[in-house]
Amino acid sequence: GEDVEQSLFLSVREGDSSVINCTYTDSSSTYLYWYKQEPGAGLQLLTYIFSNMDMKQDQRLTVLLNKKDKHLSLRIADTQTGDSAIYFCAESGKYGNKLVFGAGTILRVKS
Amino acid sequence: GAVVSQHPSRVICKSGTSVKIECRSLDFQATTMFWYRQFPKQSLMLMATSNEGSKATYEQGVEKDKFLINHASLTLSTLTVTSAHPEDSSFYICSAGPGTNTGELFFGEGSRLTVL
């Protein structure tokens, strides 16, 4: 079945880069997503990548996709305290919009 | 960008009562909306797919008589938790997409239900 795994916790210093990793199992997923969730709030779409791409850059965010290994990563450059949140990766799954989420990675940024 | 709004954001109710949560797509039409449930410190669990004009599709293990879903229009889906019990206390989130080529889904702010 579909499954998405992430590391649970990451702590970085302000100004450093953060790299959050994710592995997924459904090779038929068309899109892979990164969402951010701040405490008590809903999810905010950060970025997404089409499955035939290797990399996507969007300002401080860089997404790398290794389709062979089914590995997705999110790099946040110059991490700020406001980046502290839970980050979820998700795959679109076989049927498109029906997202399957990882358990989330808690990012803690120390000043 | 596209916006999805949920209401209420927080609700406290007594055990045995029913609670309705609304999910609206504000600037696009959504034939399909999704309802998720999130337990503390856990990921989102898809509960059901809400289809406009037809019955919702429930995920395995989700009681359809317990969680009633009505998708009456292209911009509104409702989730009603019937005869709520304390174990139904959770964070409920809906999502919808404008159906563009990106397959983007936008999420509501979430509704925190506390059943006493």
mmCIF file of C-alpha atoms in Angstrom:
data_model
loop_
_atom_site.group_PDB
_atom_site.id
_atom_site.type_symbol
_atom_site.label_atom_id
_atom_site.label_comp_id
_atom_site.label_asym_id
_atom_site.label_seq_id
_atom_site.Cartn_x
_atom_site.Cartn_y
_atom_site.Cartn_z
ATOM 1 C CA GLY A 1 0.000 0.000 0.000
ATOM 2 C CA GLU A 2 0.913 3.640 0.041
ATOM 3 C CA ASP A 3 3.217 4.800 2.789
ATOM 4 C CA VAL A 4 5.224 7.940 3.462
ATOM 5 C CA GLU A 5 7.942 8.168 6.101
ATOM 6 C CA GLN A 6 9.752 11.123 7.611
ATOM 7 C CA SER A 7 12.163 11.713 10.429
ATOM 8 C CA LEU A 8 10.298 13.098 13.431
ATOM 9 C CA PHE A 9 12.482 15.934 14.630
ATOM 10 C CA LEU A 10 15.127 18.348 13.367
ATOM 11 C CA SER A 11 16.852 21.102 15.291
ATOM 12 C CA VAL A 12 18.971 23.779 13.596
ATOM 13 C CA ARG A 13 20.478 27.136 14.461
ATOM 14 C CA GLU A 14 19.092 30.301 12.960
ATOM 15 C CA GLY A 15 20.852 31.092 9.701
ATOM 16 C CA ASP A 16 21.826 27.492 8.993
ATOM 17 C CA SER A 17 20.242 25.335 6.307
ATOM 18 C CA SER A 18 17.621 22.738 7.197
ATOM 19 C CA VAL A 19 17.132 19.538 5.253
ATOM 20 C CA ILE A 20 14.027 17.484 5.843
ATOM 21 C CA ASN A 21 13.893 14.040 4.277
ATOM 22 C CA CYS A 22 11.000 11.880 3.187
ATOM 23 C CA THR A 23 10.601 8.484 1.557
ATOM 24 C CA TYR A 24 7.489 7.248 -0.197
ATOM 25 C CA THR A 25 6.375 3.983 -1.687
ATOM 26 C CA ASP A 26 3.916 4.747 -4.474
ATOM 27 C CA SER A 27 5.950 5.082 -7.652
ATOM 28 C CA SER A 28 2.829 6.086 -9.592
ATOM 29 C CA SER A 29 2.461 9.361 -7.658
ATOM 30 C CA THR A 30 2.327 12.259 -10.090
ATOM 31 C CA TYR A 31 3.035 15.031 -7.604
ATOM 32 C CA LEU A 32 4.904 15.232 -4.328
ATOM 33 C CA TYR A 33 4.199 18.002 -1.864
ATOM 34 C CA TRP A 34 5.588 19.786 1.131
ATOM 35 C CA TYR A 35 3.159 21.346 3.583
ATOM 36 C CA LYS A 36 3.862 23.455 6.661
ATOM 37 C CA GLN A 37 1.711 23.410 9.772
ATOM 38 C CA GLU A 38 2.089 25.961 12.526
ATOM 39 C CA PRO A 39 0.672 25.210 15.985
ATOM 40 C CA GLY A 40 -3.123 24.992 16.027
ATOM 41 C CA ALA A 41 -3.413 25.883 12.360
ATOM 42 C CA GLY A 42 -4.265 24.141 9.141
ATOM 43 C CA LEU A 43 -1.781 23.171 6.499
ATOM 44 C CA GLN A 44 -0.080 25.592 4.185
ATOM 45 C CA LEU A 45 1.170 24.376 0.835
ATOM 46 C CA LEU A 46 4.834 25.285 0.621
ATOM 47 C CA THR A 47 5.819 23.780 -2.670
ATOM 48 C CA TYR A 48 5.327 20.755 -4.864
ATOM 49 C CA ILE A 49 7.263 18.933 -7.522
ATOM 50 C CA PHE A 50 6.113 17.027 -10.564
ATOM 51 C CA SER A 51 7.379 13.464 -10.600
ATOM 52 C CA ASN A 52 9.415 13.896 -13.780
ATOM 53 C CA MET A 53 11.520 16.651 -12.222
ATOM 54 C CA ASP A 54 14.689 16.211 -10.172
ATOM 55 C CA MET A 55 14.804 19.590 -8.528
ATOM 56 C CA LYS A 56 12.709 22.638 -7.932
ATOM 57 C CA GLN A 57 13.840 25.873 -6.332
ATOM 58 C CA ASP A 58 11.522 28.499 -4.928
ATOM 59 C CA GLN A 59 13.255 31.332 -3.076
ATOM 60 C CA ARG A 60 14.716 29.774 0.106
ATOM 61 C CA LEU A 61 13.205 26.384 -0.630
ATOM 62 C CA THR A 62 14.832 23.651 -2.699
ATOM 63 C CA VAL A 63 13.092 20.358 -3.356
ATOM 64 C CA LEU A 64 15.116 17.375 -4.526
ATOM 65 C CA LEU A 65 13.455 14.264 -5.881
ATOM 66 C CA ASN A 66 15.185 10.936 -6.417
ATOM 67 C CA LYS A 67 12.503 8.943 -8.122
ATOM 68 C CA LYS A 68 14.613 5.789 -8.332
ATOM 69 C CA ASP A 69 15.033 5.687 -4.555
ATOM 70 C CA LYS A 70 11.603 7.275 -3.905
ATOM 71 C CA HIS A 71 13.291 9.915 -1.802
ATOM 72 C CA LEU A 72 12.176 13.517 -1.445
ATOM 73 C CA SER A 73 13.907 16.284 0.465
ATOM 74 C CA LEU A 74 13.168 19.871 1.371
ATOM 75 C CA ARG A 75 16.039 22.257 1.982
ATOM 76 C CA ILE A 76 15.369 25.569 3.680
ATOM 77 C CA ALA A 77 18.224 28.019 3.269
ATOM 78 C CA ASP A 78 18.976 30.625 5.930
ATOM 79 C CA THR A 79 16.477 29.095 8.350
ATOM 80 C CA GLN A 80 14.632 31.615 10.506
ATOM 81 C CA THR A 81 12.785 31.245 13.806
ATOM 82 C CA GLY A 82 9.553 31.741 11.892
ATOM 83 C CA ASP A 83 10.277 28.518 10.039
ATOM 84 C CA SER A 84 9.710 26.541 13.231
ATOM 85 C CA ALA A 85 6.732 24.313 12.475
ATOM 86 C CA ILE A 86 5.802 20.804 11.459
ATOM 87 C CA TYR A 87 6.581 19.921 7.871
ATOM 88 C CA PHE A 88 4.622 17.221 6.093
ATOM 89 C CA CYS A 89 5.532 15.588 2.850
ATOM 90 C CA ALA A 90 2.759 14.001 0.852
ATOM 91 C CA GLU A 91 2.387 11.976 -2.288
ATOM 92 C CA SER A 92 -0.510 12.334 -4.646
ATOM 93 C CA GLY A 93 -1.007 8.595 -4.826
ATOM 94 C CA LYS A 94 -2.340 6.536 -7.639
ATOM 95 C CA TYR A 95 -5.551 8.517 -8.005
ATOM 96 C CA GLY A 96 -4.205 12.051 -8.034
ATOM 97 C CA ASN A 97 -5.638 14.366 -5.423
ATOM 98 C CA LYS A 98 -6.020 11.824 -2.648
ATOM 99 C CA LEU A 99 -2.951 12.748 -0.663
ATOM 100 C CA VAL A 100 -1.048 10.360 1.589
ATOM 101 C CA PHE A 101 0.892 12.163 4.285
ATOM 102 C CA GLY A 102 3.977 11.396 6.263
ATOM 103 C CA ALA A 103 3.852 11.753 10.041
ATOM 104 C CA GLY A 104 5.483 15.166 9.903
ATOM 105 C CA THR A 105 8.894 16.498 10.909
ATOM 106 C CA ILE A 106 9.068 18.988 13.752
ATOM 107 C CA LEU A 107 11.572 21.696 12.856
ATOM 108 C CA ARG A 108 12.931 23.662 15.766
ATOM 109 C CA VAL A 109 15.035 26.711 15.010
ATOM 110 C CA LYS A 110 17.274 27.972 17.800
ATOM 111 C CA SER A 111 18.255 31.612 17.881
ATOM 112 C CA GLY B 1 -4.060 31.807 -4.155
ATOM 113 C CA ALA B 2 -7.037 29.573 -3.705
ATOM 114 C CA VAL B 3 -8.603 29.691 -0.264
ATOM 115 C CA VAL B 4 -10.474 27.095 1.692
ATOM 116 C CA SER B 5 -12.245 28.164 4.848
ATOM 117 C CA GLN B 6 -13.565 26.091 7.725
ATOM 118 C CA HIS B 7 -16.053 26.983 10.416
ATOM 119 C CA PRO B 8 -16.060 26.818 13.363
ATOM 120 C CA SER B 9 -12.373 26.848 14.208
ATOM 121 C CA ARG B 10 -13.078 25.584 17.721
ATOM 122 C CA VAL B 11 -16.097 23.877 19.190
ATOM 123 C CA ILE B 12 -16.782 22.337 22.562
ATOM 124 C CA CYS B 13 -19.809 20.149 22.998
ATOM 125 C CA LYS B 14 -21.348 17.731 25.442
ATOM 126 C CA SER B 15 -21.180 14.023 24.916
ATOM 127 C CA GLY B 16 -24.136 12.763 22.901
ATOM 128 C CA THR B 17 -24.714 15.912 20.898
ATOM 129 C CA SER B 18 -24.017 16.414 17.183
ATOM 130 C CA VAL B 19 -21.622 18.942 15.738
ATOM 131 C CA LYS B 20 -21.485 20.294 12.191
ATOM 132 C CA ILE B 21 -18.289 21.592 10.601
ATOM 133 C CA GLU B 22 -18.393 23.522 7.338
ATOM 134 C CA CYS B 23 -15.762 23.637 4.619
ATOM 135 C CA ARG B 24 -16.025 26.270 1.910
ATOM 136 C CA SER B 25 -13.961 26.929 -1.172
ATOM 137 C CA LEU B 26 -13.971 30.709 -1.428
ATOM 138 C CA ASP B 27 -12.736 31.460 -4.918
ATOM 139 C CA PHE B 28 -13.094 28.258 -6.868
ATOM 140 C CA GLN B 29 -15.538 25.443 -7.387
ATOM 141 C CA ALA B 30 -14.683 22.057 -5.975
ATOM 142 C CA THR B 31 -16.485 18.942 -7.101
ATOM 143 C CA THR B 32 -14.396 16.991 -4.633
ATOM 144 C CA MET B 33 -13.368 17.862 -1.106
ATOM 145 C CA PHE B 34 -11.481 15.778 1.399
ATOM 146 C CA TRP B 35 -11.914 15.446 5.152
ATOM 147 C CA TYR B 36 -8.957 14.588 7.353
ATOM 148 C CA ARG B 37 -8.579 13.956 11.040
ATOM 149 C CA GLN B 38 -5.413 14.690 12.941
ATOM 150 C CA PHE B 39 -4.562 13.209 16.319
ATOM 151 C CA PRO B 40 -2.051 15.005 18.552
ATOM 152 C CA LYS B 41 1.490 14.716 17.244
ATOM 153 C CA GLN B 42 0.375 12.516 14.390
ATOM 154 C CA SER B 43 -0.154 12.929 10.702
ATOM 155 C CA LEU B 44 -3.399 13.529 8.931
ATOM 156 C CA MET B 45 -5.654 10.592 8.364
ATOM 157 C CA LEU B 46 -7.955 10.754 5.382
ATOM 158 C CA MET B 47 -11.495 10.075 6.545
ATOM 159 C CA ALA B 48 -13.540 10.490 3.418
ATOM 160 C CA THR B 49 -13.823 11.998 -0.014
ATOM 161 C CA SER B 50 -16.790 14.299 -0.419
ATOM 162 C CA ASN B 51 -18.350 14.347 -3.873
ATOM 163 C CA GLU B 52 -20.734 17.078 -4.949
ATOM 164 C CA GLY B 53 -24.154 15.706 -5.684
ATOM 165 C CA SER B 54 -23.403 12.144 -4.648
ATOM 166 C CA LYS B 55 -22.496 10.053 -1.638
ATOM 167 C CA ALA B 56 -19.182 10.464 0.074
ATOM 168 C CA THR B 57 -16.548 7.765 -0.158
ATOM 169 C CA TYR B 58 -15.310 6.687 3.253
ATOM 170 C CA GLU B 59 -11.927 5.222 4.076
ATOM 171 C CA GLN B 60 -11.715 1.857 5.714
ATOM 172 C CA GLY B 61 -12.476 1.988 9.403
ATOM 173 C CA VAL B 62 -14.374 5.278 9.286
ATOM 174 C CA GLU B 63 -18.016 4.976 10.353
ATOM 175 C CA LYS B 64 -20.206 6.677 7.783
ATOM 176 C CA ASP B 65 -23.159 6.850 10.172
ATOM 177 C CA LYS B 66 -20.959 8.548 12.719
ATOM 178 C CA PHE B 67 -19.384 11.072 10.387
ATOM 179 C CA LEU B 68 -22.036 12.348 8.017
ATOM 180 C CA ILE B 69 -20.798 14.223 4.987
ATOM 181 C CA ASN B 70 -22.934 16.394 2.761
ATOM 182 C CA HIS B 71 -21.540 18.107 -0.323
ATOM 183 C CA ALA B 72 -24.587 20.091 -1.358
ATOM 184 C CA SER B 73 -22.933 22.628 -3.621
ATOM 185 C CA LEU B 74 -19.713 23.168 -5.520
ATOM 186 C CA THR B 75 -18.358 25.393 -2.772
ATOM 187 C CA LEU B 76 -19.592 23.771 0.432
ATOM 188 C CA SER B 77 -19.086 20.450 2.166
ATOM 189 C CA THR B 78 -20.187 19.727 5.723
ATOM 190 C CA LEU B 79 -19.023 17.114 8.205
ATOM 191 C CA THR B 80 -21.420 16.259 11.011
ATOM 192 C CA VAL B 81 -20.096 14.293 13.958
ATOM 193 C CA THR B 82 -23.190 12.574 15.316
ATOM 194 C CA SER B 83 -23.666 11.578 18.932
ATOM 195 C CA ALA B 84 -20.182 12.802 19.742
ATOM 196 C CA HIS B 85 -18.083 11.101 22.397
ATOM 197 C CA PRO B 86 -14.821 12.191 24.019
ATOM 198 C CA GLU B 87 -12.832 9.911 21.712
ATOM 199 C CA ASP B 88 -14.107 11.974 18.779
ATOM 200 C CA SER B 89 -12.174 14.948 20.121
ATOM 201 C CA SER B 90 -9.663 15.809 17.450
ATOM 202 C CA PHE B 91 -8.528 18.325 14.859
ATOM 203 C CA TYR B 92 -10.563 18.019 11.671
ATOM 204 C CA ILE B 93 -9.217 19.509 8.450
ATOM 205 C CA CYS B 94 -10.783 19.726 5.019
ATOM 206 C CA SER B 95 -9.082 20.258 1.699
ATOM 207 C CA ALA B 96 -10.129 21.040 -1.827
ATOM 208 C CA GLY B 97 -8.495 21.837 -5.095
ATOM 209 C CA PRO B 98 -9.469 23.884 -8.109
ATOM 210 C CA GLY B 99 -8.638 20.962 -10.309
ATOM 211 C CA THR B 100 -5.715 22.608 -12.085
ATOM 212 C CA ASN B 101 -2.960 20.616 -13.703
ATOM 213 C CA THR B 102 -0.797 20.910 -10.601
ATOM 214 C CA GLY B 103 -3.182 18.818 -8.586
ATOM 215 C CA GLU B 104 -2.792 21.338 -5.783
ATOM 216 C CA LEU B 105 -4.866 20.899 -2.709
ATOM 217 C CA PHE B 106 -5.563 23.759 -0.352
ATOM 218 C CA PHE B 107 -6.424 23.171 3.247
ATOM 219 C CA GLY B 108 -8.828 24.822 5.602
ATOM 220 C CA GLU B 109 -7.678 26.260 8.897
ATOM 221 C CA GLY B 110 -8.925 23.205 10.729
ATOM 222 C CA SER B 111 -11.616 22.756 13.368
ATOM 223 C CA ARG B 112 -10.714 21.612 16.853
ATOM 224 C CA LEU B 113 -13.487 19.573 18.405
ATOM 225 C CA THR B 114 -13.531 18.911 22.123
ATOM 226 C CA VAL B 115 -16.208 16.603 23.455
ATOM 227 C CA LEU B 116 -16.761 16.767 27.192
#
